Amino acid sequence: MNVLVTGGNSGIRRCIAEDLLSKGYQVLGTSRKPSVREQGGLELIELDITSKESIKKMLVHLKERDFIIDVLVNNAGIAVNGVFRRDY
């Protein structure tokens, strides 16, 4: 079974990807800027979900690898730290 984990480069997303790998799933992770393409058996491919061009490029990559997505773990996102202030 093929699993695509968006934002699979760190945190809980990375843990999910590694756990699925350990259970025998074929897993690809995505990252906007994958600094390490493969680590611990997890291959990271470049994907910025806000860019149509990046999405098209990823789909071509998946097609070339004959990687049909059976499961999508959609976790792409960013962390924002700071103070929230509401003035009105």
Short mmCIF file of N, CA and C in Angstrom, two decimals, residues 6-78:
data_model
loop_
_atom_site.label_atom_id
_atom_site.label_comp_id
_atom_site.label_asym_id
_atom_site.label_seq_id
_atom_site.Cartn_x
_atom_site.Cartn_y
_atom_site.Cartn_z
N THR A 6 2.04 14.43 3.42
CA THR A 6 2.46 15.81 3.13
C THR A 6 3.07 16.40 4.39
N GLY A 7 4.11 17.18 4.19
CA GLY A 7 4.81 17.77 5.34
C GLY A 7 5.50 16.72 6.18
N GLY A 8 6.00 15.67 5.54
CA GLY A 8 6.56 14.53 6.27
C GLY A 8 7.98 14.69 6.77
N ASN A 9 8.47 15.92 6.83
CA ASN A 9 9.87 16.11 7.17
C ASN A 9 10.15 16.29 8.66
N SER A 10 9.15 16.56 9.48
CA SER A 10 9.42 16.77 10.90
C SER A 10 8.18 16.52 11.75
N GLY A 11 8.42 16.53 13.04
CA GLY A 11 7.34 16.45 14.02
C GLY A 11 6.49 15.20 13.92
N ILE A 12 5.22 15.36 14.26
CA ILE A 12 4.28 14.23 14.26
C ILE A 12 4.15 13.63 12.87
N ARG A 13 4.28 14.48 11.85
CA ARG A 13 4.19 14.00 10.47
C ARG A 13 5.31 13.02 10.18
N ARG A 14 6.50 13.35 10.64
CA ARG A 14 7.66 12.47 10.45
C ARG A 14 7.46 11.17 11.20
N CYS A 15 6.94 11.24 12.42
CA CYS A 15 6.69 10.04 13.23
C CYS A 15 5.67 9.13 12.54
N ILE A 16 4.62 9.72 11.99
CA ILE A 16 3.61 8.93 11.27
C ILE A 16 4.25 8.21 10.10
N ALA A 17 5.06 8.93 9.33
CA ALA A 17 5.71 8.34 8.16
C ALA A 17 6.64 7.20 8.57
N GLU A 18 7.44 7.41 9.60
CA GLU A 18 8.38 6.38 10.05
C GLU A 18 7.65 5.16 10.59
N ASP A 19 6.54 5.38 11.29
CA ASP A 19 5.76 4.26 11.81
C ASP A 19 5.18 3.43 10.67
N LEU A 20 4.64 4.10 9.66
CA LEU A 20 4.09 3.39 8.51
C LEU A 20 5.18 2.61 7.77
N LEU A 21 6.36 3.22 7.64
CA LEU A 21 7.48 2.52 7.01
C LEU A 21 7.83 1.24 7.77
N SER A 22 7.85 1.34 9.09
CA SER A 22 8.22 0.18 9.92
C SER A 22 7.20 -0.95 9.81
N LYS A 23 5.98 -0.60 9.38
CA LYS A 23 4.92 -1.60 9.23
C LYS A 23 4.83 -2.15 7.81
N GLY A 24 5.78 -1.73 6.95
CA GLY A 24 5.85 -2.29 5.61
C GLY A 24 5.16 -1.51 4.51
N TYR A 25 4.63 -0.34 4.82
CA TYR A 25 4.01 0.49 3.81
C TYR A 25 5.08 1.17 2.94
N GLN A 26 4.75 1.46 1.70
CA GLN A 26 5.60 2.27 0.83
C GLN A 26 5.21 3.71 1.11
N VAL A 27 6.14 4.50 1.64
CA VAL A 27 5.81 5.84 2.09
C VAL A 27 6.70 6.87 1.40
N LEU A 28 6.08 7.93 0.92
CA LEU A 28 6.80 9.10 0.43
C LEU A 28 6.35 10.28 1.28
N GLY A 29 7.32 11.10 1.68
CA GLY A 29 7.01 12.32 2.42
C GLY A 29 7.24 13.52 1.52
N THR A 30 6.58 14.61 1.83
CA THR A 30 6.79 15.84 1.06
C THR A 30 7.26 16.94 2.00
N SER A 31 7.95 17.89 1.41
CA SER A 31 8.42 19.06 2.14
C SER A 31 8.62 20.20 1.15
N ARG A 32 8.40 21.42 1.60
CA ARG A 32 8.64 22.56 0.71
C ARG A 32 10.12 22.66 0.36
N LYS A 33 10.96 22.38 1.30
CA LYS A 33 12.41 22.46 1.08
C LYS A 33 13.09 21.26 1.74
N PRO A 34 13.02 20.11 1.11
CA PRO A 34 13.64 18.93 1.71
C PRO A 34 15.16 19.04 1.70
N SER A 35 15.75 19.25 2.88
CA SER A 35 17.20 19.40 2.95
C SER A 35 17.89 18.04 2.82
N VAL A 36 17.24 17.03 3.31
CA VAL A 36 17.76 15.67 3.19
C VAL A 36 16.72 14.87 2.42
N ARG A 37 17.07 14.39 1.25
CA ARG A 37 16.11 13.71 0.39
C ARG A 37 15.66 12.37 0.97
N GLU A 38 16.54 11.70 1.67
CA GLU A 38 16.15 10.42 2.26
C GLU A 38 16.85 10.27 3.59
N GLN A 39 16.09 9.91 4.59
CA GLN A 39 16.65 9.74 5.91
C GLN A 39 15.86 8.65 6.62
N GLY A 40 16.57 7.64 7.09
CA GLY A 40 15.90 6.55 7.78
C GLY A 40 14.92 5.80 6.91
N GLY A 41 15.18 5.75 5.61
CA GLY A 41 14.31 5.03 4.69
C GLY A 41 13.17 5.86 4.13
N LEU A 42 12.97 7.07 4.65
CA LEU A 42 11.89 7.93 4.16
C LEU A 42 12.42 8.85 3.08
N GLU A 43 11.87 8.74 1.89
CA GLU A 43 12.24 9.65 0.81
C GLU A 43 11.35 10.87 0.87
N LEU A 44 11.96 12.04 0.81
CA LEU A 44 11.22 13.29 0.79
C LEU A 44 11.26 13.87 -0.61
N ILE A 45 10.12 14.29 -1.10
CA ILE A 45 10.07 14.96 -2.39
C ILE A 45 9.56 16.38 -2.17
N GLU A 46 9.95 17.26 -3.05
CA GLU A 46 9.59 18.67 -2.90
C GLU A 46 8.13 18.90 -3.26
N LEU A 47 7.43 19.62 -2.38
CA LEU A 47 6.04 19.98 -2.65
C LEU A 47 5.67 21.21 -1.82
N ASP A 48 5.23 22.25 -2.51
CA ASP A 48 4.64 23.42 -1.86
C ASP A 48 3.18 23.43 -2.28
N ILE A 49 2.29 23.11 -1.36
CA ILE A 49 0.88 22.95 -1.71
C ILE A 49 0.21 24.25 -2.14
N THR A 50 0.90 25.39 -1.97
CA THR A 50 0.34 26.67 -2.42
C THR A 50 0.75 27.00 -3.84
N SER A 51 1.55 26.13 -4.47
CA SER A 51 2.05 26.38 -5.82
C SER A 51 1.55 25.32 -6.80
N LYS A 52 0.77 25.75 -7.79
CA LYS A 52 0.27 24.81 -8.80
C LYS A 52 1.42 24.13 -9.53
N GLU A 53 2.47 24.89 -9.80
CA GLU A 53 3.63 24.34 -10.50
C GLU A 53 4.31 23.24 -9.68
N SER A 54 4.42 23.46 -8.38
CA SER A 54 5.02 22.46 -7.50
C SER A 54 4.16 21.19 -7.44
N ILE A 55 2.85 21.36 -7.41
CA ILE A 55 1.94 20.21 -7.39
C ILE A 55 2.07 19.42 -8.68
N LYS A 56 2.11 20.11 -9.82
CA LYS A 56 2.27 19.42 -11.10
C LYS A 56 3.58 18.65 -11.15
N LYS A 57 4.66 19.26 -10.66
CA LYS A 57 5.97 18.62 -10.65
C LYS A 57 5.95 17.35 -9.79
N MET A 58 5.29 17.42 -8.63
CA MET A 58 5.19 16.25 -7.76
C MET A 58 4.38 15.14 -8.43
N LEU A 59 3.29 15.50 -9.11
CA LEU A 59 2.47 14.50 -9.78
C LEU A 59 3.25 13.80 -10.90
N VAL A 60 4.07 14.55 -11.61
CA VAL A 60 4.93 13.94 -12.64
C VAL A 60 5.90 12.96 -11.98
N HIS A 61 6.48 13.37 -10.86
CA HIS A 61 7.41 12.49 -10.13
C HIS A 61 6.72 11.20 -9.71
N LEU A 62 5.50 11.31 -9.18
CA LEU A 62 4.77 10.12 -8.75
C LEU A 62 4.45 9.22 -9.94
N LYS A 63 4.06 9.82 -11.06
CA LYS A 63 3.74 9.04 -12.26
C LYS A 63 4.97 8.32 -12.78
N GLU A 64 6.12 8.99 -12.79
CA GLU A 64 7.37 8.36 -13.25
C GLU A 64 7.73 7.17 -12.38
N ARG A 65 7.42 7.24 -11.11
CA ARG A 65 7.73 6.14 -10.18
C ARG A 65 6.62 5.09 -10.13
N ASP A 66 5.55 5.34 -10.85
CA ASP A 66 4.39 4.44 -10.83
C ASP A 66 3.84 4.31 -9.40
N PHE A 67 3.82 5.43 -8.69
CA PHE A 67 3.38 5.49 -7.30
C PHE A 67 1.94 5.97 -7.28
N ILE A 68 1.02 5.04 -7.10
CA ILE A 68 -0.40 5.37 -7.01
C ILE A 68 -0.74 5.55 -5.53
N ILE A 69 -1.31 6.69 -5.19
CA ILE A 69 -1.60 6.99 -3.79
C ILE A 69 -2.82 6.20 -3.32
N ASP A 70 -2.59 5.33 -2.34
CA ASP A 70 -3.69 4.59 -1.71
C ASP A 70 -4.20 5.34 -0.48
N VAL A 71 -3.27 5.97 0.24
CA VAL A 71 -3.62 6.70 1.47
C VAL A 71 -2.89 8.04 1.45
N LEU A 72 -3.63 9.11 1.76
CA LEU A 72 -3.05 10.43 1.88
C LEU A 72 -3.15 10.88 3.33
N VAL A 73 -2.01 11.19 3.93
CA VAL A 73 -1.97 11.79 5.26
C VAL A 73 -1.62 13.25 5.03
N ASN A 74 -2.65 14.09 5.04
CA ASN A 74 -2.49 15.48 4.65
C ASN A 74 -2.19 16.33 5.89
N ASN A 75 -0.90 16.58 6.10
CA ASN A 75 -0.45 17.30 7.29
C ASN A 75 0.38 18.52 6.99
N ALA A 76 0.40 18.96 5.76
CA ALA A 76 1.24 20.11 5.42
C ALA A 76 0.78 21.32 6.23
N GLY A 77 1.73 22.03 6.79
CA GLY A 77 1.39 23.20 7.57
C GLY A 77 2.63 23.83 8.16
N ILE A 78 2.43 24.93 8.85
CA ILE A 78 3.53 25.62 9.51
C ILE A 78 3.13 25.94 10.93
#
